[in-house]
XYZ file of C-alpha atoms in Angstrom:
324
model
C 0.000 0.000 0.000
C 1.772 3.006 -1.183
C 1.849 6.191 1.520
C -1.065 8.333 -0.592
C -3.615 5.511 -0.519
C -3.093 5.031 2.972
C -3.528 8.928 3.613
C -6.576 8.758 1.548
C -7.877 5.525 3.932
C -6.934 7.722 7.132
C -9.051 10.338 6.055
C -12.231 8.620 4.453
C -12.338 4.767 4.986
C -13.850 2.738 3.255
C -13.322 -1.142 3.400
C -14.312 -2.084 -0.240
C -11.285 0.380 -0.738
C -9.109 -1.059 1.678
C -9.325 -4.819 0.440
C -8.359 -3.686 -3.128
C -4.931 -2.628 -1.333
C -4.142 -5.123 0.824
C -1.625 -7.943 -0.568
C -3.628 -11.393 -1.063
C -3.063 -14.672 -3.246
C -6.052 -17.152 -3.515
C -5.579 -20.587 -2.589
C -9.300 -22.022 -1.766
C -8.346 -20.999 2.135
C -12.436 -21.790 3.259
C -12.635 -25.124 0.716
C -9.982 -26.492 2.150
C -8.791 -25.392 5.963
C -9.712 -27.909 8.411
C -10.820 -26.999 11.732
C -10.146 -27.815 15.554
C -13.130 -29.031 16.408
C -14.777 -31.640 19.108
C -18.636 -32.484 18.705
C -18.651 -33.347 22.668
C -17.878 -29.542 23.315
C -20.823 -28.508 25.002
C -20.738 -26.470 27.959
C -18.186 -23.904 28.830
C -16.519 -26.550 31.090
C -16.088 -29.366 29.088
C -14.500 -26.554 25.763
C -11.652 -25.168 25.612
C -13.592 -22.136 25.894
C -11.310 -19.060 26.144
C -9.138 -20.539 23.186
C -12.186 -20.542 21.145
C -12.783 -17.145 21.745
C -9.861 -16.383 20.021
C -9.920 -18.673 17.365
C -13.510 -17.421 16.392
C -11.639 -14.042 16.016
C -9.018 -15.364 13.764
C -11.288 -17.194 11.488
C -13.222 -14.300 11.035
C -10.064 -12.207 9.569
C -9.207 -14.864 7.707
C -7.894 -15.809 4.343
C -7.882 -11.582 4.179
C -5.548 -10.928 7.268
C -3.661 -13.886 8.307
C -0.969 -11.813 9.980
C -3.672 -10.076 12.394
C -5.290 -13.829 12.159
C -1.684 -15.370 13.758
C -1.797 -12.786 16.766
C -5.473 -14.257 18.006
C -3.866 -17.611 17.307
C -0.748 -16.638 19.835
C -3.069 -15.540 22.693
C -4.967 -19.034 22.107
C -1.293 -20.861 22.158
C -0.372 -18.426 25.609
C -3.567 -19.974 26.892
C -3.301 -23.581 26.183
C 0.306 -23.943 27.335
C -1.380 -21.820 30.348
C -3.085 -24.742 30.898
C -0.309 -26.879 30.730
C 1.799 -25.599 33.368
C -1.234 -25.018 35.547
C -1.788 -28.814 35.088
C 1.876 -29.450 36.123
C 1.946 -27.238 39.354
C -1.739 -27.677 39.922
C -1.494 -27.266 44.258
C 1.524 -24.487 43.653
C 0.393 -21.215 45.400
C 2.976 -19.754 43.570
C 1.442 -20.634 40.011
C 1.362 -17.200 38.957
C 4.902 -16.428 39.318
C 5.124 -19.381 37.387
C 2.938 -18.433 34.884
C 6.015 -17.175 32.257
C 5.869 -17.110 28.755
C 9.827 -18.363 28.583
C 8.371 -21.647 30.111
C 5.084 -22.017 28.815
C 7.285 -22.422 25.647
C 9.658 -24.423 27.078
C 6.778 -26.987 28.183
C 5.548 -26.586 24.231
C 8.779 -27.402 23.117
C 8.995 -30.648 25.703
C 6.035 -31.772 24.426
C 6.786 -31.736 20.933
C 10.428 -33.461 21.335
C 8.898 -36.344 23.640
C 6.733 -37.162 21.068
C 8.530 -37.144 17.637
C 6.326 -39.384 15.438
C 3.023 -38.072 16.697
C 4.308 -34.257 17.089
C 7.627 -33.517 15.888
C 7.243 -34.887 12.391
C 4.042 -33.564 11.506
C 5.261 -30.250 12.646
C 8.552 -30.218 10.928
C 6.566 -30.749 7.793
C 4.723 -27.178 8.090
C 8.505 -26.144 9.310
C 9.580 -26.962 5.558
C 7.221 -24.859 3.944
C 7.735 -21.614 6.089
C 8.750 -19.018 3.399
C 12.028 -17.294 3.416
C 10.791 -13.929 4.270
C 10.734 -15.500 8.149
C 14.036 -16.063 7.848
C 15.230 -12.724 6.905
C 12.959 -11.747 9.894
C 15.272 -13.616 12.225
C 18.714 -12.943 10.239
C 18.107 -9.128 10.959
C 17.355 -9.159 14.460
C 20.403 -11.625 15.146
C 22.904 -9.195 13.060
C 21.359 -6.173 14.704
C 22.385 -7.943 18.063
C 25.308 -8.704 17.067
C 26.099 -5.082 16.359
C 24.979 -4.139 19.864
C 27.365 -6.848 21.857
C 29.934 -4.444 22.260
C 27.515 -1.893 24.044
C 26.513 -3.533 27.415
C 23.904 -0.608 27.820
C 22.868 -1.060 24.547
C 22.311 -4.908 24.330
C 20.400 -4.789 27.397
C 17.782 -1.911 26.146
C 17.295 -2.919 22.041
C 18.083 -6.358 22.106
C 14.808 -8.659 22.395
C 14.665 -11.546 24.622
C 14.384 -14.100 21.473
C 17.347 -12.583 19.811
C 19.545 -13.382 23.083
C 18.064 -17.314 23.602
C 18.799 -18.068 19.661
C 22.277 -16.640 20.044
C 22.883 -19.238 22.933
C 22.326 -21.804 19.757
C 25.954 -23.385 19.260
C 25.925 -22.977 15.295
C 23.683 -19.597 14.971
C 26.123 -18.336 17.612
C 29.319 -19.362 15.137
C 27.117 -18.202 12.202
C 26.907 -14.550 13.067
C 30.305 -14.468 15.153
C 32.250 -15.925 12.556
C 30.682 -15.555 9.484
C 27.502 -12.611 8.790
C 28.303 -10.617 11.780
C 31.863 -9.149 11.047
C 30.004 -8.605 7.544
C 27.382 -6.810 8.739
C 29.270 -4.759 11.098
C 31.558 -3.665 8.507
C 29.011 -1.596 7.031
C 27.139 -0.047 9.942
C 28.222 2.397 12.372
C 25.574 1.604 15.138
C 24.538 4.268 17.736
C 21.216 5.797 19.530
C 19.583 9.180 19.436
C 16.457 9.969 21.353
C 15.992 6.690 22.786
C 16.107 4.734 19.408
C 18.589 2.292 18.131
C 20.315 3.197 14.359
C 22.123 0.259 12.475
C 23.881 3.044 10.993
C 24.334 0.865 7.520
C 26.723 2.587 4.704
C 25.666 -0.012 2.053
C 21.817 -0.905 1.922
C 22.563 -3.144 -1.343
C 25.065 -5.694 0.672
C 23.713 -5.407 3.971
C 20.382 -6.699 1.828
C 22.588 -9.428 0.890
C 24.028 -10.296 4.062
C 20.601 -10.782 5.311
C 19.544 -12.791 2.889
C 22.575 -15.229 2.936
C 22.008 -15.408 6.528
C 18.082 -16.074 5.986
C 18.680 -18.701 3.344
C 21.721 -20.208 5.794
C 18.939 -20.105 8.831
C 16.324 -22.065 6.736
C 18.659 -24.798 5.688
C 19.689 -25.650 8.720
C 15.987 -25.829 9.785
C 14.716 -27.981 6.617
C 17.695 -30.574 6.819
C 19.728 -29.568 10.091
C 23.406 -29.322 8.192
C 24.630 -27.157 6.548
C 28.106 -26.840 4.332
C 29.978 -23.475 3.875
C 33.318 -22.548 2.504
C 35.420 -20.914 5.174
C 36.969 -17.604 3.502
C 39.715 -17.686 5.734
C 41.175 -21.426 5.498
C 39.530 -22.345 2.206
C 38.117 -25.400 3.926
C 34.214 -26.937 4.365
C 33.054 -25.851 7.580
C 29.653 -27.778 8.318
C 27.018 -26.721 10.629
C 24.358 -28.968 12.524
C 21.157 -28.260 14.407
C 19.021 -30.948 16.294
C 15.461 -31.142 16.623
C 15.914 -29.317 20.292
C 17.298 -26.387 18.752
C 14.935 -26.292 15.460
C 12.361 -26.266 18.051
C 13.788 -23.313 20.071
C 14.260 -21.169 16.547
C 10.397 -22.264 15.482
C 8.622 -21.127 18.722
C 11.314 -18.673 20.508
C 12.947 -17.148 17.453
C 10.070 -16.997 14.892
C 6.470 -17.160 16.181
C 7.265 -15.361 19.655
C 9.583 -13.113 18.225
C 6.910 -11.831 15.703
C 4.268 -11.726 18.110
C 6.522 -9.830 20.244
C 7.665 -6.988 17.265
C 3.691 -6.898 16.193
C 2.758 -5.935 19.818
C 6.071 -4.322 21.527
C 8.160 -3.398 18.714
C 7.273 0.037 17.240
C 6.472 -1.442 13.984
C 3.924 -0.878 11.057
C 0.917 -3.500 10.277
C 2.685 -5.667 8.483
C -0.182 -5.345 5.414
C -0.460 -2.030 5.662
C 2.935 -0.800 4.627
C 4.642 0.380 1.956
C 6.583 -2.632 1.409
C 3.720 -5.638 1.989
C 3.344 -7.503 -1.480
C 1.953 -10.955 -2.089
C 5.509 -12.717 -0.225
C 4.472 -10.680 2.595
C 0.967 -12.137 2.637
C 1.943 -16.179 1.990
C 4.452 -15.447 4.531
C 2.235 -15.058 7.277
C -0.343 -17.119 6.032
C 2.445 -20.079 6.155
C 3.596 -18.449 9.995
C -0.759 -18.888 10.424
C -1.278 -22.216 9.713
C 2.268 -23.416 11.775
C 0.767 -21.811 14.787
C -2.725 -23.850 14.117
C -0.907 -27.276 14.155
C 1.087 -26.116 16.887
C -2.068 -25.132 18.687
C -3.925 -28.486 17.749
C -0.526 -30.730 18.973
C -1.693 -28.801 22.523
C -5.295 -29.035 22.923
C -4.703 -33.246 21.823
C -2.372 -33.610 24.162
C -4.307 -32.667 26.675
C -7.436 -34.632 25.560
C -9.365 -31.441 23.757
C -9.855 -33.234 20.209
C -9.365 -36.472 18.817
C -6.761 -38.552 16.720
C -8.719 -37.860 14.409
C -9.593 -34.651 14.223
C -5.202 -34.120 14.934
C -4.680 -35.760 11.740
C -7.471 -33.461 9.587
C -5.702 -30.790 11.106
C -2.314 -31.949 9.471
C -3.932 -32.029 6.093
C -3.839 -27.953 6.318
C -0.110 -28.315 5.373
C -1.331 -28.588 1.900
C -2.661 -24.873 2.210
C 1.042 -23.264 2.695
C 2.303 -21.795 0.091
C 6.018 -22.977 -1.547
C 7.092 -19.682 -3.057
């Protein structure tokens, strides 16, 4: 959406007007999305009822707005792995100190490695089809940390939590030290004015470039968990390996918590609405949508909500991400 048609929306809206600027690509979304459902959900008791709430809210922006469609789906995944903690420390007085995102994702990330045929596999599938764009999400906040690790002050302030858990990953941690961070940080000249943090970049074209080796490095590693480089400064192949652990920890800490955490916290446009959205921008989040769906389904059947069954329809949404 260029800057005039947005003006022009400020001033008068009009929806009709709206939908002709917002970024979207068909793909059937209604004749083919399969729903978390349970026919024995009657009463608010025996429902997951607050997730519901929230899911009735994302299906009702969806296929338009699947990136304002993932946030509902978040606050349903905060509540279910609510749920599971609660269920763990059920008897605690102390439950709502415990109540922490960092280990309501940690118990998400338990279950999913404890049950790698039922979970894990199914998941890594949707994993596969997450579009680069993500990627370059993730590449720029790690190389704009790694430009602030020489600031104490400033790491602390502009650095997000996510950024500082993936960089504890052995082989993203060698990636940017040894490889896209010295890069990067060869053409910026970081510093902060009025409370805001400036890259300070002196080449747009190859920090562009940077980023995107790094994304296409990131997704590699998460599709196959190796990946091959030449070493610049010995010549040799250096290889780099992530396990399912730490594929897991980029998925939920580094990708969907770290966007839910920019869209709400991090002084940035609706990701539709700007000047730069186009139709990667929309199959992007649609593809970050329907991973946080399975994800969300994995919970609520581990915990009895739905059937085998209805986990396995579920699954069959991977056939709605888009490849491109």
């Amino acid at each position: 959406m260029n800057l005039s048609k947005l003006i022009k929306l400020s001033n008068k809206y009009s929806k009709a007007d709206h939908d002709c600027v917002i970024p979207y690509v068909e793909n059937l979304f209604w004749e083919k999305f399969k729903c978390i459902s349970n026919p024995a959900w009657r009463t608010q008791t025996d429902s997951p009822y607050e997730i519901l709430t929230y899911m009735v809210d994302a299906y009702s922006l969806l296929p338009a707005r699947p990136d304002l469609a993932s946030l509902f789906c978040w606050q349903a995944i905060n509540h279910s792995y609510n749920d599971l903690q609660i269920k763990k420390y059920v008897g605690n007085r102390k439950i709502n100190a415990i109540l922490q995102d960092d280990v309501g994702i940690d118990f998400v990330r338990v279950l999913l490695l404890t049950n790698i045929d039922k979970y894990y596999n199914p998941l890594h599938m949707y994993v596969c089809r997450l579009h680069e764009k993500v990627y370059r999400f993730v590449a720029s906040y790690l190389l704009e940390g790694y430009l602030c690790k020489n600031n104490e002050n400033m790491y602390e302030v502009f650095v997000n939590r996510s950024c500082k858990k993936m960089s504890n990953i052995v082989c993203i941690k060698k990636l940017v030290e040894n490889v896209y961070g010295p890069a990067y940080n060869g053409i910026a000249a970081p510093y902060v004015s009025t409370f805001s943090f400036h890259k300070g970049i002196t080449d747009s074209k190859k920090a562009r470039h940077i980023i995107n080796s790094f994304a296409k490095s990131i997704q590699t590693l998460m599709n196959y968990h190796s990946l091959e480089m030449d070493d610049k400064n010995t010549g040799r192949k250096v290889t780099y390996e992530l396990n399912n652990e730490d594929e897991m920890k980029i998925l939920l800490n580094g990708i969907i918590y770290a966007s839910r955490c920019t869209n709400f916290h991090g002084g940035v446009s609706s990701r539709l609405n700007t000047i730069y959205a186009n139709n990667e921008s929309y199959m992007e989040y649609m593809n970050v949508f329907l991973t946080e769906y399975e994800i969300l389904a994995i919970i609520l059947h581990s915990q009895c909500m739905i059937t085998d069954d209805v986990l396995l329809n579920v699954h069959q949404n991977l056939n709605l991400m888009f490849t491109k």
